[in-house]
PDB file of C-alpha atoms in Angstrom:
ATOM      1  CA  UNK A   1      -0.177   0.146  -0.110  1.00 94.00           C
ATOM      2  CA  UNK A   2       0.941   3.422  -0.692  1.00 97.00           C
ATOM      3  CA  UNK A   3       1.270   5.755   2.441  1.00 97.00           C
ATOM      4  CA  UNK A   4       3.714   8.186   4.296  1.00 98.00           C
ATOM      5  CA  UNK A   5       5.882   6.169   6.463  1.00 96.00           C
ATOM      6  CA  UNK A   6       7.850   8.863   8.206  1.00 97.00           C
ATOM      7  CA  UNK A   7       8.169  12.753   8.090  1.00 97.00           C
ATOM      8  CA  UNK A   8      10.650  14.819   9.809  1.00 97.00           C
ATOM      9  CA  UNK A   9       9.824  18.407   9.764  1.00 97.00           C
ATOM     10  CA  UNK A  10      12.435  20.961   9.760  1.00 97.00           C
ATOM     11  CA  UNK A  11      14.843  19.129   8.477  1.00 97.00           C
ATOM     12  CA  UNK A  12      16.610  21.709   7.164  1.00 97.00           C
ATOM     13  CA  UNK A  13      16.274  25.588   8.330  1.00 96.00           C
ATOM     14  CA  UNK A  14      15.589  26.629   4.531  1.00 97.00           C
ATOM     15  CA  UNK A  15      14.011  25.144   1.470  1.00 98.00           C
ATOM     16  CA  UNK A  16      15.371  21.627   1.084  1.00 98.00           C
ATOM     17  CA  UNK A  17      16.795  21.622  -2.617  1.00 97.00           C
ATOM     18  CA  UNK A  18      18.020  18.042  -3.542  1.00 98.00           C
ATOM     19  CA  UNK A  19      18.219  14.532  -1.982  1.00 98.00           C
ATOM     20  CA  UNK A  20      19.735  11.285  -2.429  1.00 98.00           C
ATOM     21  CA  UNK A  21      19.336   7.740  -0.656  1.00 98.00           C
ATOM     22  CA  UNK A  22      21.503   4.730  -1.494  1.00 98.00           C
ATOM     23  CA  UNK A  23      23.211   1.644   1.069  1.00 97.00           C
ATOM     24  CA  UNK A  24      26.424   1.210   1.622  1.00 97.00           C
ATOM     25  CA  UNK A  25      28.385  -1.721   0.540  1.00 96.00           C
ATOM     26  CA  UNK A  26      30.600  -1.305   3.585  1.00 93.00           C
ATOM     27  CA  UNK A  27      28.349  -2.080   6.142  1.00 94.00           C
ATOM     28  CA  UNK A  28      24.599  -1.942   4.886  1.00 95.00           C
ATOM     29  CA  UNK A  29      23.687   1.164   6.483  1.00 96.00           C
ATOM     30  CA  UNK A  30      20.868   3.074   4.440  1.00 97.00           C
ATOM     31  CA  UNK A  31      22.352   6.564   3.576  1.00 98.00           C
ATOM     32  CA  UNK A  32      20.153   9.811   2.725  1.00 98.00           C
ATOM     33  CA  UNK A  33      21.594  12.803   1.809  1.00 98.00           C
ATOM     34  CA  UNK A  34      19.674  16.354   1.836  1.00 98.00           C
ATOM     35  CA  UNK A  35      20.941  19.650   0.155  1.00 98.00           C
ATOM     36  CA  UNK A  36      19.322  23.030   1.574  1.00 97.00           C
ATOM     37  CA  UNK A  37      19.471  26.820   0.624  1.00 96.00           C
ATOM     38  CA  UNK A  38      20.938  27.074   4.426  1.00 95.00           C
ATOM     39  CA  UNK A  39      24.507  26.132   2.809  1.00 95.00           C
ATOM     40  CA  UNK A  40      23.966  22.764   4.457  1.00 96.00           C
ATOM     41  CA  UNK A  41      24.235  19.370   3.578  1.00 98.00           C
ATOM     42  CA  UNK A  42      22.783  16.384   5.810  1.00 98.00           C
ATOM     43  CA  UNK A  43      23.051  12.730   6.468  1.00 98.00           C
ATOM     44  CA  UNK A  44      20.942  10.741   7.887  1.00 98.00           C
ATOM     45  CA  UNK A  45      20.466   6.865   8.170  1.00 97.00           C
ATOM     46  CA  UNK A  46      17.019   5.542   7.709  1.00 98.00           C
ATOM     47  CA  UNK A  47      17.168   2.699  10.556  1.00 95.00           C
ATOM     48  CA  UNK A  48      13.820   0.522  11.579  1.00 93.00           C
ATOM     49  CA  UNK A  49      11.281   2.927   9.529  1.00 94.00           C
ATOM     50  CA  UNK A  50      13.030   6.068  11.057  1.00 96.00           C
ATOM     51  CA  UNK A  51      15.103   8.594   9.782  1.00 97.00           C
ATOM     52  CA  UNK A  52      17.868   9.037  12.042  1.00 97.00           C
ATOM     53  CA  UNK A  53      19.619  12.583  11.957  1.00 97.00           C
ATOM     54  CA  UNK A  54      23.617  11.266  11.629  1.00 97.00           C
ATOM     55  CA  UNK A  55      25.577  14.995  10.592  1.00 97.00           C
ATOM     56  CA  UNK A  56      25.907  18.272   9.184  1.00 97.00           C
ATOM     57  CA  UNK A  57      28.269  18.373   5.907  1.00 96.00           C
ATOM     58  CA  UNK A  58      29.870  21.447   6.540  1.00 93.00           C
ATOM     59  CA  UNK A  59      31.861  23.315   3.854  1.00 95.00           C
ATOM     60  CA  UNK A  60      29.733  25.145   1.231  1.00 95.00           C
ATOM     61  CA  UNK A  61      29.311  29.090   1.479  1.00 94.00           C
ATOM     62  CA  UNK A  62      26.053  29.284  -0.368  1.00 93.00           C
ATOM     63  CA  UNK A  63      22.806  27.282  -1.188  1.00 94.00           C
ATOM     64  CA  UNK A  64      23.319  23.364  -2.150  1.00 95.00           C
ATOM     65  CA  UNK A  65      21.801  22.885  -5.825  1.00 94.00           C
ATOM     66  CA  UNK A  66      22.079  19.039  -6.137  1.00 96.00           C
ATOM     67  CA  UNK A  67      23.399  16.341  -3.839  1.00 98.00           C
ATOM     68  CA  UNK A  68      24.238  12.512  -5.044  1.00 98.00           C
ATOM     69  CA  UNK A  69      25.851   9.645  -3.805  1.00 98.00           C
ATOM     70  CA  UNK A  70      27.894   6.680  -5.359  1.00 97.00           C
ATOM     71  CA  UNK A  71      27.001   3.316  -6.562  1.00 96.00           C
ATOM     72  CA  UNK A  72      28.545   1.761  -3.284  1.00 97.00           C
ATOM     73  CA  UNK A  73      26.674   3.883  -1.114  1.00 97.00           C
ATOM     74  CA  UNK A  74      29.851   5.276   0.603  1.00 97.00           C
ATOM     75  CA  UNK A  75      30.655   8.668  -0.860  1.00 97.00           C
ATOM     76  CA  UNK A  76      28.530  11.699  -1.110  1.00 98.00           C
ATOM     77  CA  UNK A  77      29.104  14.595  -3.507  1.00 97.00           C
ATOM     78  CA  UNK A  78      27.418  18.383  -3.351  1.00 97.00           C
ATOM     79  CA  UNK A  79      27.355  21.084  -5.692  1.00 95.00           C
ATOM     80  CA  UNK A  80      26.656  24.710  -4.249  1.00 93.00           C
ATOM     81  CA  UNK A  81      25.899  28.015  -5.650  1.00 91.00           C
ATOM     82  CA  UNK A  82      29.405  28.890  -4.364  1.00 91.00           C
ATOM     83  CA  UNK A  83      30.873  27.109  -7.807  1.00 91.00           C
ATOM     84  CA  UNK A  84      32.271  23.901  -5.727  1.00 93.00           C
ATOM     85  CA  UNK A  85      31.412  20.091  -6.310  1.00 95.00           C
ATOM     86  CA  UNK A  86      32.377  18.577  -2.499  1.00 97.00           C
ATOM     87  CA  UNK A  87      33.219  15.235  -1.680  1.00 97.00           C
ATOM     88  CA  UNK A  88      31.825  13.618   1.265  1.00 98.00           C
ATOM     89  CA  UNK A  89      32.979  10.170   3.521  1.00 97.00           C
ATOM     90  CA  UNK A  90      29.713   8.950   4.560  1.00 97.00           C
ATOM     91  CA  UNK A  91      31.406   6.556   6.917  1.00 94.00           C
ATOM     92  CA  UNK A  92      32.950   9.505   8.443  1.00 96.00           C
ATOM     93  CA  UNK A  93      31.031  12.608   7.666  1.00 96.00           C
ATOM     94  CA  UNK A  94      34.569  14.382   6.596  1.00 97.00           C
ATOM     95  CA  UNK A  95      35.363  16.180   3.419  1.00 97.00           C
ATOM     96  CA  UNK A  96      37.032  14.293   1.296  1.00 96.00           C
ATOM     97  CA  UNK A  97      37.925  16.973  -1.973  1.00 96.00           C
ATOM     98  CA  UNK A  98      36.813  20.096  -3.113  1.00 96.00           C
ATOM     99  CA  UNK A  99      36.901  20.638  -6.517  1.00 94.00           C
ATOM    100  CA  UNK A 100      36.627  24.099  -8.044  1.00 91.00           C
ATOM    101  CA  UNK A 101      34.685  24.465 -10.998  1.00 87.00           C
ATOM    102  CA  UNK A 102      34.903  27.820 -12.039  1.00 77.00           C
ATOM    103  CA  UNK A 103      32.573  31.155 -11.565  1.00 65.00           C
ATOM    104  CA  UNK A 104      28.811  30.364 -11.442  1.00 57.00           C
ATOM    105  CA  UNK A 105      29.562  26.732 -13.170  1.00 63.00           C
ATOM    106  CA  UNK A 106      28.293  23.482 -11.634  1.00 71.00           C
ATOM    107  CA  UNK A 107      24.988  22.786 -11.161  1.00 85.00           C
ATOM    108  CA  UNK A 108      23.473  19.115 -10.867  1.00 92.00           C
ATOM    109  CA  UNK A 109      25.984  16.462 -10.239  1.00 96.00           C
ATOM    110  CA  UNK A 110      26.006  12.583 -10.979  1.00 97.00           C
ATOM    111  CA  UNK A 111      28.693  10.201  -9.910  1.00 98.00           C
ATOM    112  CA  UNK A 112      29.801   7.771 -13.335  1.00 98.00           C
ATOM    113  CA  UNK A 113      28.601   4.257 -12.314  1.00 97.00           C
ATOM    114  CA  UNK A 114      32.456   3.201 -11.782  1.00 96.00           C
ATOM    115  CA  UNK A 115      32.493   5.585  -9.362  1.00 96.00           C
ATOM    116  CA  UNK A 116      35.864   7.032 -11.545  1.00 97.00           C
ATOM    117  CA  UNK A 117      33.762  10.478 -12.257  1.00 97.00           C
ATOM    118  CA  UNK A 118      31.943  13.005 -11.044  1.00 96.00           C
ATOM    119  CA  UNK A 119      29.842  15.167 -13.867  1.00 96.00           C
ATOM    120  CA  UNK A 120      28.116  18.143 -13.692  1.00 95.00           C
ATOM    121  CA  UNK A 121      26.124  20.434 -16.108  1.00 91.00           C
ATOM    122  CA  UNK A 122      27.349  23.981 -16.500  1.00 88.00           C
ATOM    123  CA  UNK A 123      25.902  27.477 -17.581  1.00 87.00           C
ATOM    124  CA  UNK A 124      27.863  27.604 -20.730  1.00 87.00           C
ATOM    125  CA  UNK A 125      26.237  24.455 -22.297  1.00 90.00           C
ATOM    126  CA  UNK A 126      28.938  22.032 -21.628  1.00 91.00           C
ATOM    127  CA  UNK A 127      28.867  18.922 -19.163  1.00 94.00           C
ATOM    128  CA  UNK A 128      32.105  18.926 -17.546  1.00 94.00           C
ATOM    129  CA  UNK A 129      33.598  15.534 -15.969  1.00 95.00           C
ATOM    130  CA  UNK A 130      35.493  15.827 -12.959  1.00 95.00           C
ATOM    131  CA  UNK A 131      38.643  12.723 -11.857  1.00 96.00           C
ATOM    132  CA  UNK A 132      37.387  11.619  -8.438  1.00 96.00           C
ATOM    133  CA  UNK A 133      41.550  10.625  -7.549  1.00 95.00           C
ATOM    134  CA  UNK A 134      42.658  13.946  -9.243  1.00 95.00           C
ATOM    135  CA  UNK A 135      39.859  16.468  -8.146  1.00 94.00           C
ATOM    136  CA  UNK A 136      41.013  18.377 -12.019  1.00 94.00           C
ATOM    137  CA  UNK A 137      38.786  18.435 -15.141  1.00 94.00           C
ATOM    138  CA  UNK A 138      39.493  15.520 -17.142  1.00 95.00           C
ATOM    139  CA  UNK A 139      36.712  15.908 -19.647  1.00 95.00           C
ATOM    140  CA  UNK A 140      34.190  18.322 -21.112  1.00 94.00           C
ATOM    141  CA  UNK A 141      31.094  17.093 -23.623  1.00 95.00           C
ATOM    142  CA  UNK A 142      29.952  19.942 -25.480  1.00 92.00           C
ATOM    143  CA  UNK A 143      25.986  20.443 -26.083  1.00 91.00           C
ATOM    144  CA  UNK A 144      26.588  23.098 -28.090  1.00 89.00           C
ATOM    145  CA  UNK A 145      23.431  24.547 -26.352  1.00 85.00           C
ATOM    146  CA  UNK A 146      22.383  26.497 -23.436  1.00 86.00           C
ATOM    147  CA  UNK A 147      22.602  26.397 -19.644  1.00 91.00           C
ATOM    148  CA  UNK A 148      22.965  22.053 -19.010  1.00 93.00           C
ATOM    149  CA  UNK A 149      20.702  21.948 -15.610  1.00 93.00           C
ATOM    150  CA  UNK A 150      19.773  18.102 -15.290  1.00 96.00           C
ATOM    151  CA  UNK A 151      22.620  15.322 -16.210  1.00 97.00           C
ATOM    152  CA  UNK A 152      22.523  11.633 -15.996  1.00 98.00           C
ATOM    153  CA  UNK A 153      24.073   8.321 -16.632  1.00 98.00           C
ATOM    154  CA  UNK A 154      22.913   5.214 -17.345  1.00 98.00           C
ATOM    155  CA  UNK A 155      23.152   2.420 -15.235  1.00 98.00           C
ATOM    156  CA  UNK A 156      25.386   0.522 -17.585  1.00 97.00           C
ATOM    157  CA  UNK A 157      28.156   3.165 -18.235  1.00 97.00           C
ATOM    158  CA  UNK A 158      27.713   3.518 -21.689  1.00 97.00           C
ATOM    159  CA  UNK A 159      25.970   7.075 -21.898  1.00 98.00           C
ATOM    160  CA  UNK A 160      25.362  10.244 -20.334  1.00 98.00           C
ATOM    161  CA  UNK A 161      22.042  12.075 -21.038  1.00 97.00           C
ATOM    162  CA  UNK A 162      21.377  15.952 -19.979  1.00 97.00           C
ATOM    163  CA  UNK A 163      18.555  18.536 -20.130  1.00 96.00           C
ATOM    164  CA  UNK A 164      18.674  22.146 -20.859  1.00 94.00           C
ATOM    165  CA  UNK A 165      17.210  25.240 -20.330  1.00 93.00           C
ATOM    166  CA  UNK A 166      16.250  25.268 -23.605  1.00 93.00           C
ATOM    167  CA  UNK A 167      13.976  22.015 -23.389  1.00 94.00           C
ATOM    168  CA  UNK A 168      16.782  20.339 -25.536  1.00 95.00           C
ATOM    169  CA  UNK A 169      17.668  16.564 -24.300  1.00 96.00           C
ATOM    170  CA  UNK A 170      21.421  15.532 -25.446  1.00 96.00           C
ATOM    171  CA  UNK A 171      22.788  11.839 -25.006  1.00 97.00           C
ATOM    172  CA  UNK A 172      26.209  10.988 -25.826  1.00 97.00           C
ATOM    173  CA  UNK A 173      28.176   8.153 -25.924  1.00 97.00           C
ATOM    174  CA  UNK A 174      30.673   7.976 -23.163  1.00 95.00           C
ATOM    175  CA  UNK A 175      33.612   6.067 -24.873  1.00 94.00           C
ATOM    176  CA  UNK A 176      33.788   8.524 -27.920  1.00 96.00           C
ATOM    177  CA  UNK A 177      32.743  11.641 -26.479  1.00 95.00           C
ATOM    178  CA  UNK A 178      30.383  11.862 -29.358  1.00 96.00           C
ATOM    179  CA  UNK A 179      27.139  13.510 -29.182  1.00 96.00           C
ATOM    180  CA  UNK A 180      24.585  10.647 -30.386  1.00 96.00           C
ATOM    181  CA  UNK A 181      21.138  11.800 -30.107  1.00 96.00           C
ATOM    182  CA  UNK A 182      19.314  15.459 -29.589  1.00 95.00           C
ATOM    183  CA  UNK A 183      16.095  15.691 -28.432  1.00 94.00           C
ATOM    184  CA  UNK A 184      13.836  18.156 -29.040  1.00 89.00           C
ATOM    185  CA  UNK A 185      10.634  17.136 -26.709  1.00 83.00           C
ATOM    186  CA  UNK A 186      10.444  19.653 -23.939  1.00 93.00           C
ATOM    187  CA  UNK A 187       9.052  23.574 -24.936  1.00 88.00           C
ATOM    188  CA  UNK A 188      10.825  24.886 -21.543  1.00 95.00           C
ATOM    189  CA  UNK A 189      13.482  24.175 -18.931  1.00 95.00           C
ATOM    190  CA  UNK A 190      14.220  20.496 -18.299  1.00 96.00           C
ATOM    191  CA  UNK A 191      14.862  20.098 -14.389  1.00 96.00           C
ATOM    192  CA  UNK A 192      15.568  16.856 -13.951  1.00 97.00           C
ATOM    193  CA  UNK A 193      16.132  13.291 -16.189  1.00 98.00           C
ATOM    194  CA  UNK A 194      16.941   9.572 -15.155  1.00 98.00           C
ATOM    195  CA  UNK A 195      17.704   6.227 -17.002  1.00 98.00           C
ATOM    196  CA  UNK A 196      15.839   2.908 -16.256  1.00 98.00           C
ATOM    197  CA  UNK A 197      18.165   0.553 -14.122  1.00 98.00           C
ATOM    198  CA  UNK A 198      18.406  -1.362 -17.770  1.00 98.00           C
ATOM    199  CA  UNK A 199      19.785   1.743 -19.447  1.00 98.00           C
ATOM    200  CA  UNK A 200      16.695   1.250 -22.136  1.00 98.00           C
ATOM    201  CA  UNK A 201      14.628   4.162 -21.441  1.00 98.00           C
ATOM    202  CA  UNK A 202      15.417   7.889 -20.578  1.00 98.00           C
ATOM    203  CA  UNK A 203      12.166   9.553 -18.434  1.00 98.00           C
ATOM    204  CA  UNK A 204      12.729  14.080 -18.638  1.00 98.00           C
ATOM    205  CA  UNK A 205      10.482  16.081 -16.563  1.00 98.00           C
ATOM    206  CA  UNK A 206      10.183  19.742 -17.368  1.00 97.00           C
ATOM    207  CA  UNK A 207       8.799  23.190 -16.741  1.00 97.00           C
ATOM    208  CA  UNK A 208       6.236  22.602 -19.356  1.00 97.00           C
ATOM    209  CA  UNK A 209       4.486  20.264 -16.384  1.00 97.00           C
ATOM    210  CA  UNK A 210       5.117  17.377 -18.492  1.00 97.00           C
ATOM    211  CA  UNK A 211       6.966  13.799 -18.362  1.00 98.00           C
ATOM    212  CA  UNK A 212       8.408  12.633 -21.313  1.00 98.00           C
ATOM    213  CA  UNK A 213       9.437   8.900 -21.905  1.00 98.00           C
ATOM    214  CA  UNK A 214      12.589   7.967 -24.547  1.00 97.00           C
ATOM    215  CA  UNK A 215      13.820   4.709 -25.984  1.00 96.00           C
ATOM    216  CA  UNK A 216      17.382   5.440 -25.697  1.00 95.00           C
ATOM    217  CA  UNK A 217      18.739   3.151 -28.519  1.00 91.00           C
ATOM    218  CA  UNK A 218      16.784   4.937 -31.677  1.00 93.00           C
ATOM    219  CA  UNK A 219      15.704   8.196 -29.658  1.00 92.00           C
ATOM    220  CA  UNK A 220      11.966   7.894 -29.776  1.00 94.00           C
ATOM    221  CA  UNK A 221       9.761   9.380 -27.976  1.00 96.00           C
ATOM    222  CA  UNK A 222       7.889   6.576 -26.646  1.00 95.00           C
ATOM    223  CA  UNK A 223       5.090   9.029 -24.431  1.00 95.00           C
ATOM    224  CA  UNK A 224       4.020  12.252 -22.942  1.00 97.00           C
ATOM    225  CA  UNK A 225       2.945  11.968 -19.705  1.00 98.00           C
ATOM    226  CA  UNK A 226       0.680  14.940 -18.222  1.00 97.00           C
ATOM    227  CA  UNK A 227      -0.727  15.315 -14.384  1.00 97.00           C
ATOM    228  CA  UNK A 228       1.109  17.876 -12.881  1.00 98.00           C
ATOM    229  CA  UNK A 229      -0.028  20.837 -12.095  1.00 97.00           C
ATOM    230  CA  UNK A 230       2.883  23.313 -12.383  1.00 98.00           C
ATOM    231  CA  UNK A 231       6.732  22.546 -13.284  1.00 98.00           C
ATOM    232  CA  UNK A 232       7.847  19.084 -12.603  1.00 98.00           C
ATOM    233  CA  UNK A 233      11.354  19.255 -11.090  1.00 98.00           C
ATOM    234  CA  UNK A 234      12.647  16.103 -10.204  1.00 98.00           C
ATOM    235  CA  UNK A 235      12.455  12.335 -11.517  1.00 98.00           C
ATOM    236  CA  UNK A 236      13.682   9.298 -10.154  1.00 98.00           C
ATOM    237  CA  UNK A 237      13.187   5.614 -11.546  1.00 98.00           C
ATOM    238  CA  UNK A 238      12.225   2.838  -9.333  1.00 98.00           C
ATOM    239  CA  UNK A 239      14.929   0.193  -8.955  1.00 98.00           C
ATOM    240  CA  UNK A 240      11.682  -2.054 -10.205  1.00 97.00           C
ATOM    241  CA  UNK A 241      12.548  -0.929 -14.067  1.00 97.00           C
ATOM    242  CA  UNK A 242       8.793  -0.448 -13.672  1.00 97.00           C
ATOM    243  CA  UNK A 243       7.840   2.559 -11.645  1.00 98.00           C
ATOM    244  CA  UNK A 244       9.245   6.007 -11.715  1.00 98.00           C
ATOM    245  CA  UNK A 245       8.643   9.360  -9.128  1.00 98.00           C
ATOM    246  CA  UNK A 246       8.164  12.809  -9.824  1.00 98.00           C
ATOM    247  CA  UNK A 247       7.856  15.958  -7.500  1.00 98.00           C
ATOM    248  CA  UNK A 248       6.585  19.407  -8.928  1.00 98.00           C
ATOM    249  CA  UNK A 249       6.185  22.649  -7.740  1.00 98.00           C
ATOM    250  CA  UNK A 250       2.215  21.778  -7.474  1.00 98.00           C
ATOM    251  CA  UNK A 251       3.279  20.194  -4.077  1.00 98.00           C
ATOM    252  CA  UNK A 252       2.495  16.892  -5.043  1.00 98.00           C
ATOM    253  CA  UNK A 253       4.764  13.298  -5.569  1.00 98.00           C
ATOM    254  CA  UNK A 254       3.675  11.296  -8.079  1.00 98.00           C
ATOM    255  CA  UNK A 255       4.276   7.294  -8.732  1.00 98.00           C
ATOM    256  CA  UNK A 256       4.081   6.088 -12.632  1.00 98.00           C
ATOM    257  CA  UNK A 257       3.910   2.888 -14.307  1.00 97.00           C
ATOM    258  CA  UNK A 258       6.476   3.393 -17.509  1.00 97.00           C
ATOM    259  CA  UNK A 259       4.603   0.368 -19.472  1.00 95.00           C
ATOM    260  CA  UNK A 260       1.270   1.585 -18.620  1.00 96.00           C
ATOM    261  CA  UNK A 261       2.426   5.425 -18.967  1.00 96.00           C
ATOM    262  CA  UNK A 262      -0.193   6.886 -16.352  1.00 96.00           C
ATOM    263  CA  UNK A 263       0.065   7.492 -12.765  1.00 98.00           C
ATOM    264  CA  UNK A 264      -0.512   4.713  -9.955  1.00 98.00           C
ATOM    265  CA  UNK A 265      -0.329   6.921  -6.631  1.00 98.00           C
ATOM    266  CA  UNK A 266      -0.321  11.040  -5.802  1.00 98.00           C
ATOM    267  CA  UNK A 267       0.957  11.767  -2.568  1.00 98.00           C
ATOM    268  CA  UNK A 268      -0.128  15.275  -1.305  1.00 98.00           C
ATOM    269  CA  UNK A 269       1.928  15.409   1.993  1.00 98.00           C
ATOM    270  CA  UNK A 270       3.849  18.706   1.163  1.00 98.00           C
ATOM    271  CA  UNK A 271       2.420  22.405   1.892  1.00 98.00           C
ATOM    272  CA  UNK A 272       5.394  23.789  -0.895  1.00 98.00           C
ATOM    273  CA  UNK A 273       6.804  22.736  -4.042  1.00 98.00           C
ATOM    274  CA  UNK A 274       8.836  19.287  -3.977  1.00 98.00           C
ATOM    275  CA  UNK A 275      12.075  19.952  -5.332  1.00 98.00           C
ATOM    276  CA  UNK A 276      13.853  16.216  -4.856  1.00 98.00           C
ATOM    277  CA  UNK A 277      12.593  12.579  -4.752  1.00 98.00           C
ATOM    278  CA  UNK A 278      14.734   9.493  -4.487  1.00 98.00           C
ATOM    279  CA  UNK A 279      13.953   5.764  -3.945  1.00 98.00           C
ATOM    280  CA  UNK A 280      15.909   3.351  -2.088  1.00 98.00           C
ATOM    281  CA  UNK A 281      17.851   0.615  -3.137  1.00 96.00           C
ATOM    282  CA  UNK A 282      14.854  -1.909  -3.842  1.00 96.00           C
ATOM    283  CA  UNK A 283      12.052   0.714  -4.748  1.00 97.00           C
ATOM    284  CA  UNK A 284       9.928   0.010  -1.555  1.00 97.00           C
ATOM    285  CA  UNK A 285      10.423   3.275  -0.467  1.00 98.00           C
ATOM    286  CA  UNK A 286      10.500   6.865  -1.371  1.00 98.00           C
ATOM    287  CA  UNK A 287      11.619   9.930  -0.373  1.00 98.00           C
ATOM    288  CA  UNK A 288      10.680  13.665  -1.002  1.00 98.00           C
ATOM    289  CA  UNK A 289      12.356  16.933  -0.019  1.00 98.00           C
ATOM    290  CA  UNK A 290      10.277  20.514  -0.254  1.00 98.00           C
ATOM    291  CA  UNK A 291      10.664  24.327  -0.007  1.00 98.00           C
ATOM    292  CA  UNK A 292       8.509  23.429   3.123  1.00 98.00           C
ATOM    293  CA  UNK A 293      11.717  21.716   5.030  1.00 98.00           C
ATOM    294  CA  UNK A 294      10.080  18.551   5.209  1.00 98.00           C
ATOM    295  CA  UNK A 295      11.882  15.241   4.445  1.00 98.00           C
ATOM    296  CA  UNK A 296       9.138  12.821   4.066  1.00 98.00           C
ATOM    297  CA  UNK A 297       9.239   8.597   3.694  1.00 98.00           C
ATOM    298  CA  UNK A 298       6.858   6.977   1.876  1.00 98.00           C
ATOM    299  CA  UNK A 299       5.982   3.312   1.723  1.00 97.00           C
ATOM    300  CA  UNK A 300       5.650   1.892  -1.926  1.00 97.00           C
ATOM    301  CA  UNK A 301       4.367  -1.405  -3.146  1.00 93.00           C
ATOM    302  CA  UNK A 302       6.484  -3.683  -4.985  1.00 81.00           C
TER     303      UNK A 302
END
């Protein structure tokens, strides 16, 4: 049954803009990371259906735009309006590295599946790939477009996709660095995109209130979904390879069936726009964060 499992009010002192959830390969701890306008990254543990506050990851000078966790569940990355990307050890809650991404030049961040790189969208229309070990810019992929707002790696490591402020999606081949597909699907900024766990589908969401599903290999549009009443701010694919979740400025979180191309549940528990959603490792839980400062965890049937 779809239901609220846990609510944490005032998770941050200001709006919460981003969230990530991953299980640590080291000790099976379920780590949740949140990033807020209060300049803080917070680390939480999900244990016995309770969100346990762990620590503040301090170091950013301005609001946190994006957070992500590597596939091993051991290292988090955060990007901020202060133009830095910081890497954090989730075990010790210590900063591992700070990467200067250049003036106003990092936005959303994503780890490569092998954990060797961190990709970031930039205002110049490029995807910057930084080495985790080196902390240096190692590769640049040029969309020849506008500000890159969202990026995602395919789980199989073959592709990286990005969404622009101009509503255009670009898919790159990581082996060659070549731009494979340009998809002109949305009319407005693409806030978030995500690949399905089998890397076959790409789901995008936009300020145009719609969600689009593409077949990655052929770059065909499979479907356009509507149901949110305002900007769709975040999308995350469920590990079951069937469902995905979206969050919106309409204060709602929706769960969709990708095959049936329809919403199967709507959560209406936030009181302000919902900036981020993320599934746990098996898709049985979903977390969302909002301008209302709440962190909410939901039960999802799988």
